[in-house]
PDB file of C-alpha atoms in Angstrom:
ATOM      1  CA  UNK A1242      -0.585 -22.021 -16.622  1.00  0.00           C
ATOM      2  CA  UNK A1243      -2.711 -24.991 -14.883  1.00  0.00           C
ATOM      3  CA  UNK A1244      -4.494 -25.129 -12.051  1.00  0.00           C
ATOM      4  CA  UNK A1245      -6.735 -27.798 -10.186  1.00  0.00           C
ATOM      5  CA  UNK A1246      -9.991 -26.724  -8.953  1.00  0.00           C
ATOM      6  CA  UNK A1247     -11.524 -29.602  -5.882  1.00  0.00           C
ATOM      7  CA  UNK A1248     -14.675 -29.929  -4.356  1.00  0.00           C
ATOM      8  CA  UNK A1249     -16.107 -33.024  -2.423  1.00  0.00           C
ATOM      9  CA  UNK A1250     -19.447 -33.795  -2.331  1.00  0.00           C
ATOM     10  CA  UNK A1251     -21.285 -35.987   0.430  1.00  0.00           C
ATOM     11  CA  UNK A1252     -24.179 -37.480   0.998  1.00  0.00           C
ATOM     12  CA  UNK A1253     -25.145 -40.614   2.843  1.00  0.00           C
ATOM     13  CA  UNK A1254     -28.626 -42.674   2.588  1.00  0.00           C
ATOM     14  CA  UNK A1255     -28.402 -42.425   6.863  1.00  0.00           C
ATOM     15  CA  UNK A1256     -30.563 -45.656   6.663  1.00  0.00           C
ATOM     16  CA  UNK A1257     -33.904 -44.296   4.642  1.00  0.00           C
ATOM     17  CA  UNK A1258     -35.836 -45.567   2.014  1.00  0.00           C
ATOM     18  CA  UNK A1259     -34.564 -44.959  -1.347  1.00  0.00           C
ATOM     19  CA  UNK A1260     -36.251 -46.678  -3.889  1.00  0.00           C
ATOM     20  CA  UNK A1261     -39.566 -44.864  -3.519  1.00  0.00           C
ATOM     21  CA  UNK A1262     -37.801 -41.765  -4.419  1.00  0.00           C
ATOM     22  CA  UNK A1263     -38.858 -39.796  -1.087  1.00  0.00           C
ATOM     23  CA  UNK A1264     -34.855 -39.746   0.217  1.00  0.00           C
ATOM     24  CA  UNK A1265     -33.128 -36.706   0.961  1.00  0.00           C
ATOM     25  CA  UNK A1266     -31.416 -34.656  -0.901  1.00  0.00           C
ATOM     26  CA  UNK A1267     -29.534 -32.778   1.272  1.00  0.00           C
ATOM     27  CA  UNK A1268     -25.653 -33.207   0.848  1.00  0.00           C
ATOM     28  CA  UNK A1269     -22.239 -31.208   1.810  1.00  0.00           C
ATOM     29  CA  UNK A1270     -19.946 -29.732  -0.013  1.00  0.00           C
ATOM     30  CA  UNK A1271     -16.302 -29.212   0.803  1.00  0.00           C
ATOM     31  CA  UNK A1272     -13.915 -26.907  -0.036  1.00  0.00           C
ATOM     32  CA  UNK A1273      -9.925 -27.585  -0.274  1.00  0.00           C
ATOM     33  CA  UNK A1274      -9.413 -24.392   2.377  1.00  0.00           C
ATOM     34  CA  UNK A1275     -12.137 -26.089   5.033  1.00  0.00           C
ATOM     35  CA  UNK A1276     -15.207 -24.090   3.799  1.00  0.00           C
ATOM     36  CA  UNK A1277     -18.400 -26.824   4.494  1.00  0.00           C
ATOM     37  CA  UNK A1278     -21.379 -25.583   2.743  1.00  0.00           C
ATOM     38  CA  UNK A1279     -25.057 -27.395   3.177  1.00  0.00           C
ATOM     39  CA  UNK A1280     -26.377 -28.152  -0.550  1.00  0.00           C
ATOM     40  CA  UNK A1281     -29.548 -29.974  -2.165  1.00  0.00           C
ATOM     41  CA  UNK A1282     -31.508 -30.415  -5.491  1.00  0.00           C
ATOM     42  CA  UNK A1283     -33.256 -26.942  -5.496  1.00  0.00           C
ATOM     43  CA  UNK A1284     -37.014 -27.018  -4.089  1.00  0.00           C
ATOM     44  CA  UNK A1285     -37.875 -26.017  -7.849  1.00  0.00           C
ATOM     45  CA  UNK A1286     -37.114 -29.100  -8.423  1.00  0.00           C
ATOM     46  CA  UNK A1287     -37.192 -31.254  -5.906  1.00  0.00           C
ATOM     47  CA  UNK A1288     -39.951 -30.308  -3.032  1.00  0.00           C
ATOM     48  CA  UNK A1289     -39.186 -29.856   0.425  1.00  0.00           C
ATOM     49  CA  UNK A1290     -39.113 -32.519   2.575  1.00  0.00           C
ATOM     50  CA  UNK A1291     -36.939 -34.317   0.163  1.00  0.00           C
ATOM     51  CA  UNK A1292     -34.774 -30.984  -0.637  1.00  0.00           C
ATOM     52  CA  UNK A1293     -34.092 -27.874   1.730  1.00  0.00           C
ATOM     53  CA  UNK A1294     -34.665 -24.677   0.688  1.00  0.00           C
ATOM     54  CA  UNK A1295     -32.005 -23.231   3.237  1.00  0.00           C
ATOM     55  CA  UNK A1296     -29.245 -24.925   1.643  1.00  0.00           C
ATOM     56  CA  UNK A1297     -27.453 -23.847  -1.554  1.00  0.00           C
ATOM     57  CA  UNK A1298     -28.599 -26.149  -4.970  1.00  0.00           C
ATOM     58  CA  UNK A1299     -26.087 -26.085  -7.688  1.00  0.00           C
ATOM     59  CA  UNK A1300     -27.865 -23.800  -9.779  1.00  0.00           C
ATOM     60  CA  UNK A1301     -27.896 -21.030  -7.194  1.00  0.00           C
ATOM     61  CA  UNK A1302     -24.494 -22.237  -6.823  1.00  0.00           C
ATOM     62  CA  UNK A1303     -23.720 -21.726 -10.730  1.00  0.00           C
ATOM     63  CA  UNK A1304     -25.004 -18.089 -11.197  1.00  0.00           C
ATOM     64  CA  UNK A1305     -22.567 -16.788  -7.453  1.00  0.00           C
ATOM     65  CA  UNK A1306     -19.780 -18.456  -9.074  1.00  0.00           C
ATOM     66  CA  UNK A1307     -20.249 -16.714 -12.015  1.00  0.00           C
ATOM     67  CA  UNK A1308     -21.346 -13.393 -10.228  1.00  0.00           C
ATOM     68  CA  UNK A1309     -18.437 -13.634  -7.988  1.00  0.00           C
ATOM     69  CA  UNK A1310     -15.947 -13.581 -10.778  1.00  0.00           C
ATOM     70  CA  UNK A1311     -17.394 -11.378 -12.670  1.00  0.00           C
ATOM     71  CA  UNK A1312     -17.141  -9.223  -9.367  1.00  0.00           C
ATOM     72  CA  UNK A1313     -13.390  -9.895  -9.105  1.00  0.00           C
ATOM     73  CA  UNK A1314     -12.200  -8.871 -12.368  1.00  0.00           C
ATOM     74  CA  UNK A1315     -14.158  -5.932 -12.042  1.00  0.00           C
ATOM     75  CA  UNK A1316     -11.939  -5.199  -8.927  1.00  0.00           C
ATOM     76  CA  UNK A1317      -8.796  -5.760 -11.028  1.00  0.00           C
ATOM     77  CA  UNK A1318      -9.890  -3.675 -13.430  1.00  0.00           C
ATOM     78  CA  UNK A1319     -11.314  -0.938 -12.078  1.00  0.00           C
ATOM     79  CA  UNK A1320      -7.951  -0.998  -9.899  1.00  0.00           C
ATOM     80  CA  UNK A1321      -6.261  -0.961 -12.846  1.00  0.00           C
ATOM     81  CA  UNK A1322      -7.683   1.963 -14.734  1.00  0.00           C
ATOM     82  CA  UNK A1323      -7.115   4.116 -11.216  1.00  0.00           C
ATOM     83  CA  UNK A1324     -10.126   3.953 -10.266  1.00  0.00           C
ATOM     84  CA  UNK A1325     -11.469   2.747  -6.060  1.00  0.00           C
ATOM     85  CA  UNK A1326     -13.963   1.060  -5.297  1.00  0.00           C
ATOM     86  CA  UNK A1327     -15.866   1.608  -2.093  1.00  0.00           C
ATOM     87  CA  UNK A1328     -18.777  -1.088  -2.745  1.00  0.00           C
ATOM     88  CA  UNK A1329     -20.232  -3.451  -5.146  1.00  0.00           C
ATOM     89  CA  UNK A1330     -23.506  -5.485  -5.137  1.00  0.00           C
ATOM     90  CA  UNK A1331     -24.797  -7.629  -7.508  1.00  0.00           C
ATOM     91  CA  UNK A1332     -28.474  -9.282  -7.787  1.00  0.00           C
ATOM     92  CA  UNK A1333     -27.547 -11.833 -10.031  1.00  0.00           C
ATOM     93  CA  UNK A1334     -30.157 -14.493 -11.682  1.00  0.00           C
ATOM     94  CA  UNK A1335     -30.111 -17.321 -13.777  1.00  0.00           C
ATOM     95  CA  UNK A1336     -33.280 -18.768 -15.809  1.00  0.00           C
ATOM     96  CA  UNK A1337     -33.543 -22.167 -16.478  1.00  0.00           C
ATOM     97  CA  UNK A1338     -35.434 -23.666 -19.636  1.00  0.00           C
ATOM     98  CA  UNK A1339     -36.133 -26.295 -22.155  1.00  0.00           C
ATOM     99  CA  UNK A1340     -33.467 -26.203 -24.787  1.00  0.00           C
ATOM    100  CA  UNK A1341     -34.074 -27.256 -28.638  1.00  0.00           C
ATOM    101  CA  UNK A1342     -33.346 -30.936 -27.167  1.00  0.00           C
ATOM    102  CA  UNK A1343     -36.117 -30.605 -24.656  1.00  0.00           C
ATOM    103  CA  UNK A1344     -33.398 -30.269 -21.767  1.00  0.00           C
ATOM    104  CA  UNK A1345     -33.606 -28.495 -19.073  1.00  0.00           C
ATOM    105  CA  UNK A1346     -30.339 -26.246 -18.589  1.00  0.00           C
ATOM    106  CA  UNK A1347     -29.884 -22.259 -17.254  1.00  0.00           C
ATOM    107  CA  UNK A1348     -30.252 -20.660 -20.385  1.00  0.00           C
ATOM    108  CA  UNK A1349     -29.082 -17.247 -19.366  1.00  0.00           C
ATOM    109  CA  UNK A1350     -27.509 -15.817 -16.297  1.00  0.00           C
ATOM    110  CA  UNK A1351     -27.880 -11.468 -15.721  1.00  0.00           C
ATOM    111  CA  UNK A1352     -25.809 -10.591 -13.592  1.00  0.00           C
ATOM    112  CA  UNK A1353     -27.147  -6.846 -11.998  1.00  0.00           C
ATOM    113  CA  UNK A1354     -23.812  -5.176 -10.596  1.00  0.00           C
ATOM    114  CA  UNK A1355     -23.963  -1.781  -8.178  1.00  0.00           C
ATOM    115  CA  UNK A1356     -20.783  -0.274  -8.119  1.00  0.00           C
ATOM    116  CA  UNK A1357     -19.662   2.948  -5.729  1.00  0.00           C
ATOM    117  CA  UNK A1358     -16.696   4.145  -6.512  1.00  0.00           C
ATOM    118  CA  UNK A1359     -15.044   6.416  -3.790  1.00  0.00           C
ATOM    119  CA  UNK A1360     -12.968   9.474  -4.611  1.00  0.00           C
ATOM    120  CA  UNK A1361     -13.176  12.713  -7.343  1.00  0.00           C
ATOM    121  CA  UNK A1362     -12.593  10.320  -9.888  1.00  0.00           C
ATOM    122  CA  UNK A1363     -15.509   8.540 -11.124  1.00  0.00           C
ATOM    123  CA  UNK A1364     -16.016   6.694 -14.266  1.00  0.00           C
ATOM    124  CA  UNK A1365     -18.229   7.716 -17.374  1.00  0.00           C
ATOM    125  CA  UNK A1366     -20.877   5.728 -18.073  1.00  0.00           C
ATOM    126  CA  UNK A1367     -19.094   4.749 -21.074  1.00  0.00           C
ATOM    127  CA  UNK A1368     -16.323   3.720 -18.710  1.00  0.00           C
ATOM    128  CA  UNK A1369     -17.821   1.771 -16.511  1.00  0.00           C
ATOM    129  CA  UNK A1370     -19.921  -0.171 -19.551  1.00  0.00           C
ATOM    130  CA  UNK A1371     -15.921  -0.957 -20.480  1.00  0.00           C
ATOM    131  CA  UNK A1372     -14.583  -1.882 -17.376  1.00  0.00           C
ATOM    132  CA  UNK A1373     -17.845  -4.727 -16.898  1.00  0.00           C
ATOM    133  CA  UNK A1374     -17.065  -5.736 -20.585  1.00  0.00           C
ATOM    134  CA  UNK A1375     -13.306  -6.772 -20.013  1.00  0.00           C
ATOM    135  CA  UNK A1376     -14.136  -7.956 -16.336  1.00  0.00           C
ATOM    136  CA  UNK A1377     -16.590 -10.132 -18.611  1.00  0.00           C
ATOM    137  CA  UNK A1378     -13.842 -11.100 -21.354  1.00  0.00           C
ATOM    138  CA  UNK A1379     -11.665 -11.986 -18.820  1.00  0.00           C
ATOM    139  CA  UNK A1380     -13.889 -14.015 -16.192  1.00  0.00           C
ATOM    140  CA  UNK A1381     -12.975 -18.388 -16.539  1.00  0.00           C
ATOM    141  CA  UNK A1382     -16.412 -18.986 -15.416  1.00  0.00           C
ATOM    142  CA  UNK A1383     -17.964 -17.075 -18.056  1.00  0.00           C
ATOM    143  CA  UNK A1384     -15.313 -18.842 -20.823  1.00  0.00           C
ATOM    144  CA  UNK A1385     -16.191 -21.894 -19.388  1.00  0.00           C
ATOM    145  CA  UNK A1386     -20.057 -22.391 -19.992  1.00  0.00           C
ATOM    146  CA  UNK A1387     -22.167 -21.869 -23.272  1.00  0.00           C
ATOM    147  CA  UNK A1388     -25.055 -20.327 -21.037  1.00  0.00           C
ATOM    148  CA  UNK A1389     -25.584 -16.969 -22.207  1.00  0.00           C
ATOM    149  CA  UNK A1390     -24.242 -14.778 -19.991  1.00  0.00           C
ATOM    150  CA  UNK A1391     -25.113 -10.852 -19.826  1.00  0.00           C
ATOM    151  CA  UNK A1392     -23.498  -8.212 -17.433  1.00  0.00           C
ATOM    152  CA  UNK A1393     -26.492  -5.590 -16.417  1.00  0.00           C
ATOM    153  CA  UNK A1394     -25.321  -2.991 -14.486  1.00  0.00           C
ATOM    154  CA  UNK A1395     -27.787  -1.783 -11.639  1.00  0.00           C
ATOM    155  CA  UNK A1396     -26.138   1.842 -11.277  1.00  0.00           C
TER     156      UNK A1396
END
């Protein structure tokens, strides 16, 4: 199986200086299904004026994509093993370092997942520690990047 991921990103100049370095850094980002989404160079990195700190940056964007799949094979999963889910959270973080090279890259992404389950049936702790593990085996994201990634379940 193949599939083809898109995303468009824009950004125009809009007539300001650029070779001082003080441009903006505020782009878009579209989505194949019409989804806009307002992104820039994280104010970590880049301070505001030149960035905005109320759009998404690409590493915030980086640890929800891999919190949100994490979060969906949980669902399948927990589905799976007859188990219903009533709510899940997740407070999910990603540090970013100075490799061996001297780069800068997000070294590790925790991912903090709440899950309520509804229902007599509830899982073990044992159980649940499973159910994150395969959610983990089986999330692309996470086989895609050589980040460390750890699953730390909030309750």
């Amino acid at each position: 199986m193949k599939h083809t991921y898109t995303a468009s990103v824009s950004w125009s100049r809009n007539g300001a200086p650029f070779t001082d370095g003080k441009y903006s850094r505020v782009h878009e980002w579209r989505f194949d299904g019409g989804a806009v989404v307002q992104a820039s160079s994280s104010p970590l990195v880049v301070p505001v004026p030149h960035s905005s700190a109320a759009a998404v940056d690409p590493e915030e964007a980086y640890v929800a994509s891999l919190a949100s799949c994490h979060f969906l094979w949980f669902l399948h999963v927990a589905r799976a093993a007859g188990y219903v889910v009533d709510r899940y959270d997740d407070a999910a973080s990603g540090v970013m370092e100075k490799n061996a090279q001297g780069k800068l890259w997000v070294a590790r992404v925790v991912l903090k997942p709440r899950v309520t389950f509804a229902g007599e049936r509830q899982p073990s702790a044992a159980e649940l520690a499973q159910m994150h593990h395969k959610a983990h085996d089986e999330c692309f994201i996470a086989n895609s990047v050589k980040s460390e990634v750890r699953v730390e379940p909030a309750g």
